[in-house]
Amino acid sequence: MKKLSIIILFLVILSLGFSYLIPLPQKGNDGTFSFEAISKNDMASRPTRSSFPIYYMEIEDANTHLAAELDIFFINSWGEPLDDIQINLPANMVGVNNIEVFSLKINNKSVNFKSYTDKIIIYLPHTMMPEDTVIISLSFETHFKSNFTRFGKYDEIYLLSLWYPVIAPRIKDNWVSFQWIPHADPYFFETAIFEINLYTDKDIMSPHPYTHTGNHYRFKTLPIRDFSLVMGTLAGINRKIYNGPEISYYSRDHRIDLVTNTQDVFNFYSEKFGPYPYSSLVFVDVPMDYFKGMEFSGMIFLNEDQIIDLFTVAHEIAHQWWYSLVGNDQLNESWIDEGLANYAAYKYCQEKGLPVADIFKIYFSLAENTYRGFPIVRKLQDFPSAANYRQAVYLKGANFWIQVEEMIGEEETFNYLRKIQNQYQYEIIDTEILIQGLVEDYDLRASDLHKLLK
């Protein structure tokens, strides 16, 4: 699909040392992509970092499935040589081939690879050194063979999360494979930029900017953690936040106060954690099991069959900072984003003088006593049960920050978390980053902080 001249163009650009250039696709009349180099002066709304993968997709909605051509412009930003690249197939975690890959090439050439149900290992013909680039081309289809929370076709509503092949995250020199745990979030993603042409006769609910002509939707995103959307017909309500994004809420049966509460929660977090860089935040009522809500970049799924309380709304919005903007390894350190989201929701409710804050303060304390001696920095599969996971990660995880607050004060706790947002936006953090930062900034003892997690 891509001409060899594309590869030559990239090599010429890189050989000239123009590391600040990010290629953008221009679609020709023949349906192929060419690339146009954009300098820093033309990138006011674009990231200063040039190492984000860029996903270019052409997608046809065939009703029963999506048929897609995908090109990933990938830069080895890991600081180490790579002999292989892992592509995860997130919607296949449940053991069903919802994503089917039909062809795979590197730089328009055939390559050796090994396929598994949930991933593909590409064996590179040559070692890929740091800052080297390749174009990974795949033809794939996404089917709806097995619905699960977050993904599938429900009547005429299509939940499109975890729906496309994605370069696996990499932790401690190893590619990370996803493992299905129904009561948790057994996946996480490196930030990427998406440029997508989607052809469908369905309505689209998406937080990502697009232009729309007939059945053609064209998306161009800023760096985001995932590209998720909903297709179908639901009634929508829109509200613009002053100096903030547009809030959209789609549902069959709107909950009247949800949008109003959302605006207030959003403003609280913007003040405490820093600005939200995207133009919209979308809520959609959808069918879900196990959860009241589920976060994605710029989008939140809400369980259409459950009452959505204010604490839940605040928790899910907090994930736009703690998951979307600053990520973590959710398979091994899920306490980070879930604990921070619960702490943030608690602080919002406390600020507003809501009784639920007092209730959750008791929950946090009970969890600390119940799970003393139970380390919460552990693999998802090492939690004995779903209830055990939720109580330990969500409650004891939040209580860590309450105890940090007792050590350094509320204002400094928020100052520290805002610093983490500034320093690690679009990155992946871990427990050691959080603890070492507290040690360095506030002269706390690492052993005391680790003890709070055990």
PDB file of C-alpha atoms in Angstrom, residues 87-364:
ATOM      1  CA  ILE A  87       1.809  -5.865  18.664  1.00  0.00           C
ATOM      2  CA  ASN A  88      -0.992  -6.469  21.164  1.00  0.00           C
ATOM      3  CA  LEU A  89      -4.542  -7.323  20.065  1.00  0.00           C
ATOM      4  CA  PRO A  90      -6.487  -6.028  23.082  1.00  0.00           C
ATOM      5  CA  ALA A  91      -9.986  -7.186  22.076  1.00  0.00           C
ATOM      6  CA  ASN A  92      -8.633 -10.749  21.880  1.00  0.00           C
ATOM      7  CA  MET A  93      -7.716 -10.864  25.583  1.00  0.00           C
ATOM      8  CA  VAL A  94     -10.909 -12.805  26.252  1.00  0.00           C
ATOM      9  CA  GLY A  95      -9.624 -15.674  24.114  1.00  0.00           C
ATOM     10  CA  VAL A  96     -11.690 -14.881  21.019  1.00  0.00           C
ATOM     11  CA  ASN A  97     -10.349 -13.497  17.729  1.00  0.00           C
ATOM     12  CA  ASN A  98     -12.323 -10.267  17.696  1.00  0.00           C
ATOM     13  CA  ILE A  99      -9.320  -8.736  15.886  1.00  0.00           C
ATOM     14  CA  GLU A 100      -8.095 -10.659  12.837  1.00  0.00           C
ATOM     15  CA  VAL A 101      -4.846  -9.606  11.148  1.00  0.00           C
ATOM     16  CA  PHE A 102      -4.501 -10.613   7.483  1.00  0.00           C
ATOM     17  CA  SER A 103      -1.184  -9.087   6.461  1.00  0.00           C
ATOM     18  CA  LEU A 104       1.818  -7.504   8.119  1.00  0.00           C
ATOM     19  CA  LYS A 105       4.844  -5.728   6.650  1.00  0.00           C
ATOM     20  CA  ILE A 106       7.755  -3.638   7.846  1.00  0.00           C
ATOM     21  CA  ASN A 107       8.775  -0.791   5.531  1.00  0.00           C
ATOM     22  CA  ASN A 108       6.610  -2.348   2.822  1.00  0.00           C
ATOM     23  CA  LYS A 109       8.508  -5.651   2.977  1.00  0.00           C
ATOM     24  CA  SER A 110       7.451  -9.056   4.248  1.00  0.00           C
ATOM     25  CA  VAL A 111       8.803  -9.936   7.664  1.00  0.00           C
ATOM     26  CA  ASN A 112       8.906 -12.961   9.944  1.00  0.00           C
ATOM     27  CA  PHE A 113       6.428 -12.906  12.789  1.00  0.00           C
ATOM     28  CA  LYS A 114       4.678 -15.248  15.192  1.00  0.00           C
ATOM     29  CA  SER A 115       0.956 -14.934  15.870  1.00  0.00           C
ATOM     30  CA  TYR A 116      -0.822 -15.665  19.123  1.00  0.00           C
ATOM     31  CA  THR A 117      -4.475 -15.091  19.941  1.00  0.00           C
ATOM     32  CA  ASP A 118      -3.777 -11.838  21.773  1.00  0.00           C
ATOM     33  CA  LYS A 119      -0.509 -10.623  20.232  1.00  0.00           C
ATOM     34  CA  ILE A 120       1.951 -10.760  17.346  1.00  0.00           C
ATOM     35  CA  ILE A 121       5.734 -10.841  17.745  1.00  0.00           C
ATOM     36  CA  ILE A 122       7.528  -9.241  14.778  1.00  0.00           C
ATOM     37  CA  TYR A 123      11.121 -10.392  14.276  1.00  0.00           C
ATOM     38  CA  LEU A 124      13.020  -7.463  12.809  1.00  0.00           C
ATOM     39  CA  PRO A 125      15.378  -8.211   9.887  1.00  0.00           C
ATOM     40  CA  HIS A 126      17.919  -5.807  11.410  1.00  0.00           C
ATOM     41  CA  THR A 127      18.444  -4.563  14.945  1.00  0.00           C
ATOM     42  CA  MET A 128      16.538  -1.332  15.474  1.00  0.00           C
ATOM     43  CA  MET A 129      18.788   1.146  17.264  1.00  0.00           C
ATOM     44  CA  PRO A 130      17.483   3.987  19.469  1.00  0.00           C
ATOM     45  CA  GLU A 131      15.814   6.714  17.378  1.00  0.00           C
ATOM     46  CA  ASP A 132      15.581   4.421  14.341  1.00  0.00           C
ATOM     47  CA  THR A 133      12.204   4.462  12.595  1.00  0.00           C
ATOM     48  CA  VAL A 134      10.057   1.899  10.819  1.00  0.00           C
ATOM     49  CA  ILE A 135       6.602   1.800   9.302  1.00  0.00           C
ATOM     50  CA  ILE A 136       4.536  -1.183  10.431  1.00  0.00           C
ATOM     51  CA  SER A 137       1.686  -1.937   8.007  1.00  0.00           C
ATOM     52  CA  LEU A 138      -1.236  -4.197   8.885  1.00  0.00           C
ATOM     53  CA  SER A 139      -4.525  -5.158   7.282  1.00  0.00           C
ATOM     54  CA  PHE A 140      -7.033  -6.199   9.918  1.00  0.00           C
ATOM     55  CA  GLU A 141     -10.703  -6.618  10.706  1.00  0.00           C
ATOM     56  CA  THR A 142     -12.432  -6.052  14.015  1.00  0.00           C
ATOM     57  CA  HIS A 143     -15.415  -8.344  14.555  1.00  0.00           C
ATOM     58  CA  PHE A 144     -17.898  -8.482  17.402  1.00  0.00           C
ATOM     59  CA  LYS A 145     -17.771 -12.199  18.105  1.00  0.00           C
ATOM     60  CA  SER A 146     -17.658 -11.868  21.876  1.00  0.00           C
ATOM     61  CA  ASN A 147     -18.946  -8.828  23.730  1.00  0.00           C
ATOM     62  CA  PHE A 148     -17.296  -7.937  27.014  1.00  0.00           C
ATOM     63  CA  THR A 149     -17.376  -4.923  29.296  1.00  0.00           C
ATOM     64  CA  ARG A 150     -15.932  -2.011  27.264  1.00  0.00           C
ATOM     65  CA  PHE A 151     -16.238  -3.647  23.826  1.00  0.00           C
ATOM     66  CA  GLY A 152     -18.845  -5.073  21.471  1.00  0.00           C
ATOM     67  CA  LYS A 153     -22.132  -4.602  19.636  1.00  0.00           C
ATOM     68  CA  TYR A 154     -25.205  -4.090  21.812  1.00  0.00           C
ATOM     69  CA  ASP A 155     -28.324  -3.806  19.655  1.00  0.00           C
ATOM     70  CA  GLU A 156     -27.322  -0.933  17.359  1.00  0.00           C
ATOM     71  CA  ILE A 157     -24.722   0.587  19.688  1.00  0.00           C
ATOM     72  CA  TYR A 158     -21.067  -0.262  19.023  1.00  0.00           C
ATOM     73  CA  LEU A 159     -18.552   0.157  21.855  1.00  0.00           C
ATOM     74  CA  LEU A 160     -15.162   0.649  20.255  1.00  0.00           C
ATOM     75  CA  SER A 161     -12.478   0.455  22.891  1.00  0.00           C
ATOM     76  CA  LEU A 162      -9.536  -1.964  22.805  1.00  0.00           C
ATOM     77  CA  TRP A 163     -10.513  -2.534  19.171  1.00  0.00           C
ATOM     78  CA  TYR A 164      -7.325  -2.087  17.108  1.00  0.00           C
ATOM     79  CA  PRO A 165      -3.792  -3.576  17.051  1.00  0.00           C
ATOM     80  CA  VAL A 166      -1.427  -1.529  19.188  1.00  0.00           C
ATOM     81  CA  ILE A 167       2.297  -1.537  19.902  1.00  0.00           C
ATOM     82  CA  ALA A 168       2.738  -3.154  23.306  1.00  0.00           C
ATOM     83  CA  PRO A 169       4.021  -1.072  26.207  1.00  0.00           C
ATOM     84  CA  ARG A 170       7.504  -1.885  27.396  1.00  0.00           C
ATOM     85  CA  ILE A 171       8.541  -2.157  31.053  1.00  0.00           C
ATOM     86  CA  LYS A 172      12.032  -3.058  32.292  1.00  0.00           C
ATOM     87  CA  ASP A 173      13.268  -4.055  28.826  1.00  0.00           C
ATOM     88  CA  ASN A 174      10.311  -6.388  28.200  1.00  0.00           C
ATOM     89  CA  TRP A 175       7.188  -6.083  26.091  1.00  0.00           C
ATOM     90  CA  VAL A 176       4.014  -6.275  28.177  1.00  0.00           C
ATOM     91  CA  SER A 177       1.249  -8.718  27.233  1.00  0.00           C
ATOM     92  CA  PHE A 178      -2.294  -8.164  28.444  1.00  0.00           C
ATOM     93  CA  GLN A 179      -4.104 -10.777  30.528  1.00  0.00           C
ATOM     94  CA  TRP A 180      -7.871 -10.755  30.876  1.00  0.00           C
ATOM     95  CA  ILE A 181      -9.127 -10.028  34.406  1.00  0.00           C
ATOM     96  CA  PRO A 182     -12.841  -9.103  34.113  1.00  0.00           C
ATOM     97  CA  HIS A 183     -13.036  -7.031  37.311  1.00  0.00           C
ATOM     98  CA  ALA A 184      -9.934  -4.919  36.572  1.00  0.00           C
ATOM     99  CA  ASP A 185      -8.242  -2.938  33.784  1.00  0.00           C
ATOM    100  CA  PRO A 186      -5.657  -5.485  32.567  1.00  0.00           C
ATOM    101  CA  TYR A 187      -4.082  -3.234  29.949  1.00  0.00           C
ATOM    102  CA  PHE A 188      -2.316   0.084  29.511  1.00  0.00           C
ATOM    103  CA  PHE A 189      -0.959   1.972  26.540  1.00  0.00           C
ATOM    104  CA  GLU A 190       1.868   4.209  25.486  1.00  0.00           C
ATOM    105  CA  THR A 191       0.711   7.600  24.275  1.00  0.00           C
ATOM    106  CA  ALA A 192       0.304   7.933  20.503  1.00  0.00           C
ATOM    107  CA  ILE A 193      -1.057  10.263  17.828  1.00  0.00           C
ATOM    108  CA  PHE A 194      -3.889   9.074  15.577  1.00  0.00           C
ATOM    109  CA  GLU A 195      -4.876  10.180  12.077  1.00  0.00           C
ATOM    110  CA  ILE A 196      -7.911   8.228  10.944  1.00  0.00           C
ATOM    111  CA  ASN A 197     -10.334   8.130   8.035  1.00  0.00           C
ATOM    112  CA  LEU A 198     -13.513   6.300   9.056  1.00  0.00           C
ATOM    113  CA  TYR A 199     -16.306   5.581   6.583  1.00  0.00           C
ATOM    114  CA  THR A 200     -19.661   4.784   8.205  1.00  0.00           C
ATOM    115  CA  ASP A 201     -23.328   5.715   7.934  1.00  0.00           C
ATOM    116  CA  LYS A 202     -23.666   5.626  11.739  1.00  0.00           C
ATOM    117  CA  ASP A 203     -23.529   8.517  14.169  1.00  0.00           C
ATOM    118  CA  ILE A 204     -20.243   8.920  16.015  1.00  0.00           C
ATOM    119  CA  MET A 205     -19.706   9.780  19.674  1.00  0.00           C
ATOM    120  CA  SER A 206     -16.065  10.716  20.116  1.00  0.00           C
ATOM    121  CA  PRO A 207     -13.969  13.145  22.174  1.00  0.00           C
ATOM    122  CA  HIS A 208     -11.426  13.438  19.378  1.00  0.00           C
ATOM    123  CA  PRO A 209     -11.564  16.299  16.845  1.00  0.00           C
ATOM    124  CA  TYR A 210     -12.891  15.352  13.439  1.00  0.00           C
ATOM    125  CA  THR A 211     -14.355  16.729  10.243  1.00  0.00           C
ATOM    126  CA  HIS A 212     -17.443  15.088   8.791  1.00  0.00           C
ATOM    127  CA  THR A 213     -18.563  14.985   5.160  1.00  0.00           C
ATOM    128  CA  GLY A 214     -21.295  12.507   4.298  1.00  0.00           C
ATOM    129  CA  ASN A 215     -20.189   9.150   5.647  1.00  0.00           C
ATOM    130  CA  HIS A 216     -16.529  10.201   5.930  1.00  0.00           C
ATOM    131  CA  TYR A 217     -15.119  11.075   9.368  1.00  0.00           C
ATOM    132  CA  ARG A 218     -11.544  12.343   9.467  1.00  0.00           C
ATOM    133  CA  PHE A 219      -9.792  12.409  12.859  1.00  0.00           C
ATOM    134  CA  LYS A 220      -6.528  14.087  13.849  1.00  0.00           C
ATOM    135  CA  THR A 221      -5.640  13.821  17.528  1.00  0.00           C
ATOM    136  CA  LEU A 222      -3.180  15.276  19.946  1.00  0.00           C
ATOM    137  CA  PRO A 223      -1.167  12.677  21.904  1.00  0.00           C
ATOM    138  CA  ILE A 224      -3.684  10.363  23.594  1.00  0.00           C
ATOM    139  CA  ARG A 225      -3.533   7.141  25.576  1.00  0.00           C
ATOM    140  CA  ASP A 226      -6.118   5.300  23.461  1.00  0.00           C
ATOM    141  CA  PHE A 227      -8.492   5.974  20.572  1.00  0.00           C
ATOM    142  CA  SER A 228     -11.993   4.963  21.674  1.00  0.00           C
ATOM    143  CA  LEU A 229     -15.420   5.908  20.375  1.00  0.00           C
ATOM    144  CA  VAL A 230     -19.042   4.792  20.243  1.00  0.00           C
ATOM    145  CA  MET A 231     -21.091   4.337  17.069  1.00  0.00           C
ATOM    146  CA  GLY A 232     -24.883   4.415  17.056  1.00  0.00           C
ATOM    147  CA  THR A 233     -27.720   6.771  17.893  1.00  0.00           C
ATOM    148  CA  LEU A 234     -28.113   8.261  21.367  1.00  0.00           C
ATOM    149  CA  ALA A 235     -29.489  11.633  22.444  1.00  0.00           C
ATOM    150  CA  GLY A 236     -26.813  14.144  23.425  1.00  0.00           C
ATOM    151  CA  ILE A 237     -26.422  17.110  25.763  1.00  0.00           C
ATOM    152  CA  ASN A 238     -23.504  19.544  25.392  1.00  0.00           C
ATOM    153  CA  ARG A 239     -22.079  22.136  27.788  1.00  0.00           C
ATOM    154  CA  LYS A 240     -18.990  24.315  27.334  1.00  0.00           C
ATOM    155  CA  ILE A 241     -16.743  24.848  30.348  1.00  0.00           C
ATOM    156  CA  TYR A 242     -15.244  28.325  30.544  1.00  0.00           C
ATOM    157  CA  ASN A 243     -11.547  28.022  29.627  1.00  0.00           C
ATOM    158  CA  GLY A 244     -12.058  24.274  29.383  1.00  0.00           C
ATOM    159  CA  PRO A 245     -13.461  21.556  27.152  1.00  0.00           C
ATOM    160  CA  GLU A 246     -16.940  20.941  25.865  1.00  0.00           C
ATOM    161  CA  ILE A 247     -18.717  18.329  27.980  1.00  0.00           C
ATOM    162  CA  SER A 248     -20.982  15.954  26.045  1.00  0.00           C
ATOM    163  CA  TYR A 249     -23.319  13.352  27.527  1.00  0.00           C
ATOM    164  CA  TYR A 250     -25.030  10.712  25.374  1.00  0.00           C
ATOM    165  CA  SER A 251     -27.779   8.478  26.694  1.00  0.00           C
ATOM    166  CA  ARG A 252     -31.178   6.945  26.082  1.00  0.00           C
ATOM    167  CA  ASP A 253     -32.389   8.393  29.388  1.00  0.00           C
ATOM    168  CA  HIS A 254     -30.394  11.384  30.620  1.00  0.00           C
ATOM    169  CA  ARG A 255     -29.549  11.862  34.273  1.00  0.00           C
ATOM    170  CA  ILE A 256     -30.313  15.550  34.616  1.00  0.00           C
ATOM    171  CA  ASP A 257     -27.644  16.570  37.143  1.00  0.00           C
ATOM    172  CA  LEU A 258     -24.744  14.654  35.613  1.00  0.00           C
ATOM    173  CA  VAL A 259     -23.488  17.374  33.269  1.00  0.00           C
ATOM    174  CA  THR A 260     -23.783  20.094  35.926  1.00  0.00           C
ATOM    175  CA  ASN A 261     -21.824  18.021  38.443  1.00  0.00           C
ATOM    176  CA  THR A 262     -19.265  17.152  35.798  1.00  0.00           C
ATOM    177  CA  GLN A 263     -18.431  20.805  35.167  1.00  0.00           C
ATOM    178  CA  ASP A 264     -17.791  21.476  38.854  1.00  0.00           C
ATOM    179  CA  VAL A 265     -15.631  18.373  39.340  1.00  0.00           C
ATOM    180  CA  PHE A 266     -13.647  19.184  36.217  1.00  0.00           C
ATOM    181  CA  ASN A 267     -12.881  22.708  37.396  1.00  0.00           C
ATOM    182  CA  PHE A 268     -11.678  21.384  40.764  1.00  0.00           C
ATOM    183  CA  TYR A 269      -9.222  18.975  39.138  1.00  0.00           C
ATOM    184  CA  SER A 270      -7.986  21.546  36.636  1.00  0.00           C
ATOM    185  CA  GLU A 271      -7.041  23.779  39.544  1.00  0.00           C
ATOM    186  CA  LYS A 272      -5.401  21.010  41.569  1.00  0.00           C
ATOM    187  CA  PHE A 273      -3.672  18.902  38.901  1.00  0.00           C
ATOM    188  CA  GLY A 274      -3.233  21.264  35.974  1.00  0.00           C
ATOM    189  CA  PRO A 275      -4.973  21.994  32.671  1.00  0.00           C
ATOM    190  CA  TYR A 276      -6.746  19.405  30.560  1.00  0.00           C
ATOM    191  CA  PRO A 277      -5.216  19.680  27.067  1.00  0.00           C
ATOM    192  CA  TYR A 278      -8.116  18.349  24.996  1.00  0.00           C
ATOM    193  CA  SER A 279     -11.119  20.144  23.539  1.00  0.00           C
ATOM    194  CA  SER A 280     -13.836  17.766  24.746  1.00  0.00           C
ATOM    195  CA  LEU A 281     -14.803  15.219  27.383  1.00  0.00           C
ATOM    196  CA  VAL A 282     -17.518  12.715  26.479  1.00  0.00           C
ATOM    197  CA  PHE A 283     -19.767  10.607  28.721  1.00  0.00           C
ATOM    198  CA  VAL A 284     -21.821   7.768  27.250  1.00  0.00           C
ATOM    199  CA  ASP A 285     -24.349   5.510  28.988  1.00  0.00           C
ATOM    200  CA  VAL A 286     -23.569   1.965  27.837  1.00  0.00           C
ATOM    201  CA  PRO A 287     -24.204  -1.666  28.876  1.00  0.00           C
ATOM    202  CA  MET A 288     -21.499  -2.786  31.332  1.00  0.00           C
ATOM    203  CA  ASP A 289     -20.785  -5.510  33.859  1.00  0.00           C
ATOM    204  CA  TYR A 290     -18.694  -5.187  37.052  1.00  0.00           C
ATOM    205  CA  PHE A 291     -18.299  -1.407  36.859  1.00  0.00           C
ATOM    206  CA  LYS A 292     -20.284   1.785  37.291  1.00  0.00           C
ATOM    207  CA  GLY A 293     -17.855   3.622  35.026  1.00  0.00           C
ATOM    208  CA  MET A 294     -14.839   3.045  32.803  1.00  0.00           C
ATOM    209  CA  GLU A 295     -12.269   5.588  31.640  1.00  0.00           C
ATOM    210  CA  PHE A 296     -10.646   6.155  28.273  1.00  0.00           C
ATOM    211  CA  SER A 297      -8.822   9.128  26.779  1.00  0.00           C
ATOM    212  CA  GLY A 298     -11.376  11.926  26.712  1.00  0.00           C
ATOM    213  CA  MET A 299     -14.264   9.476  27.103  1.00  0.00           C
ATOM    214  CA  ILE A 300     -16.040   7.834  30.036  1.00  0.00           C
ATOM    215  CA  PHE A 301     -18.449   4.910  29.786  1.00  0.00           C
ATOM    216  CA  LEU A 302     -21.181   4.905  32.447  1.00  0.00           C
ATOM    217  CA  ASN A 303     -23.249   1.854  33.349  1.00  0.00           C
ATOM    218  CA  GLU A 304     -26.707   2.565  31.961  1.00  0.00           C
ATOM    219  CA  ASP A 305     -28.364   0.211  34.474  1.00  0.00           C
ATOM    220  CA  GLN A 306     -26.893   1.646  37.673  1.00  0.00           C
ATOM    221  CA  ILE A 307     -27.380   4.826  39.643  1.00  0.00           C
ATOM    222  CA  ILE A 308     -24.301   6.965  39.065  1.00  0.00           C
ATOM    223  CA  ASP A 309     -23.432   8.799  42.285  1.00  0.00           C
ATOM    224  CA  LEU A 310     -21.283  11.922  42.452  1.00  0.00           C
ATOM    225  CA  PHE A 311     -18.301  10.063  43.914  1.00  0.00           C
ATOM    226  CA  THR A 312     -18.280   7.738  40.882  1.00  0.00           C
ATOM    227  CA  VAL A 313     -18.443  10.702  38.493  1.00  0.00           C
ATOM    228  CA  ALA A 314     -15.552  12.363  40.336  1.00  0.00           C
ATOM    229  CA  HIS A 315     -13.531   9.131  40.326  1.00  0.00           C
ATOM    230  CA  GLU A 316     -13.925   8.618  36.576  1.00  0.00           C
ATOM    231  CA  ILE A 317     -13.115  12.228  35.721  1.00  0.00           C
ATOM    232  CA  ALA A 318      -9.949  11.991  37.845  1.00  0.00           C
ATOM    233  CA  HIS A 319      -8.787   9.211  35.535  1.00  0.00           C
ATOM    234  CA  GLN A 320      -8.452  11.820  32.774  1.00  0.00           C
ATOM    235  CA  TRP A 321      -5.382  12.951  34.707  1.00  0.00           C
ATOM    236  CA  TRP A 322      -4.420   9.613  36.322  1.00  0.00           C
ATOM    237  CA  TYR A 323      -4.531   7.164  33.405  1.00  0.00           C
ATOM    238  CA  SER A 324      -4.990   9.358  30.355  1.00  0.00           C
ATOM    239  CA  LEU A 325      -2.391  12.092  30.895  1.00  0.00           C
ATOM    240  CA  VAL A 326      -0.081  10.223  33.290  1.00  0.00           C
ATOM    241  CA  GLY A 327      -0.214   6.462  32.870  1.00  0.00           C
ATOM    242  CA  ASN A 328       0.989   3.485  34.874  1.00  0.00           C
ATOM    243  CA  ASP A 329       1.366  -0.276  34.577  1.00  0.00           C
ATOM    244  CA  GLN A 330      -2.198  -1.340  35.380  1.00  0.00           C
ATOM    245  CA  LEU A 331      -1.330  -5.037  35.382  1.00  0.00           C
ATOM    246  CA  ASN A 332       1.266  -4.776  38.159  1.00  0.00           C
ATOM    247  CA  GLU A 333       0.716  -1.401  39.851  1.00  0.00           C
ATOM    248  CA  SER A 334      -2.995  -0.727  39.537  1.00  0.00           C
ATOM    249  CA  TRP A 335      -2.985   1.006  42.927  1.00  0.00           C
ATOM    250  CA  ILE A 336      -1.443   4.089  41.295  1.00  0.00           C
ATOM    251  CA  ASP A 337      -4.272   5.303  39.054  1.00  0.00           C
ATOM    252  CA  GLU A 338      -7.121   3.761  41.082  1.00  0.00           C
ATOM    253  CA  GLY A 339      -5.769   5.042  44.390  1.00  0.00           C
ATOM    254  CA  LEU A 340      -5.214   8.520  42.971  1.00  0.00           C
ATOM    255  CA  ALA A 341      -8.658   8.612  41.333  1.00  0.00           C
ATOM    256  CA  ASN A 342     -10.287   7.645  44.630  1.00  0.00           C
ATOM    257  CA  TYR A 343      -8.177  10.136  46.590  1.00  0.00           C
ATOM    258  CA  ALA A 344      -9.081  12.895  44.123  1.00  0.00           C
ATOM    259  CA  ALA A 345     -12.800  12.056  44.324  1.00  0.00           C
ATOM    260  CA  TYR A 346     -12.604  12.035  48.120  1.00  0.00           C
ATOM    261  CA  LYS A 347     -10.894  15.451  48.178  1.00  0.00           C
ATOM    262  CA  TYR A 348     -13.505  16.916  45.843  1.00  0.00           C
ATOM    263  CA  CYS A 349     -16.361  15.653  48.028  1.00  0.00           C
ATOM    264  CA  GLN A 350     -14.548  16.862  51.145  1.00  0.00           C
ATOM    265  CA  GLU A 351     -14.064  20.315  49.590  1.00  0.00           C
ATOM    266  CA  LYS A 352     -17.810  20.500  48.898  1.00  0.00           C
ATOM    267  CA  GLY A 353     -18.708  19.348  52.404  1.00  0.00           C
ATOM    268  CA  LEU A 354     -20.555  16.278  51.147  1.00  0.00           C
ATOM    269  CA  PRO A 355     -21.373  13.511  53.673  1.00  0.00           C
ATOM    270  CA  VAL A 356     -19.986  10.879  51.298  1.00  0.00           C
ATOM    271  CA  ALA A 357     -16.487  12.202  52.080  1.00  0.00           C
ATOM    272  CA  ASP A 358     -16.866  11.213  55.729  1.00  0.00           C
ATOM    273  CA  ILE A 359     -18.172   7.803  54.712  1.00  0.00           C
ATOM    274  CA  PHE A 360     -15.217   7.164  52.427  1.00  0.00           C
ATOM    275  CA  LYS A 361     -12.756   8.376  55.074  1.00  0.00           C
ATOM    276  CA  ILE A 362     -14.086   5.532  57.234  1.00  0.00           C
ATOM    277  CA  TYR A 363     -13.815   3.094  54.318  1.00  0.00           C
ATOM    278  CA  PHE A 364     -10.195   4.110  53.739  1.00  0.00           C
TER     279      PHE A 364
END
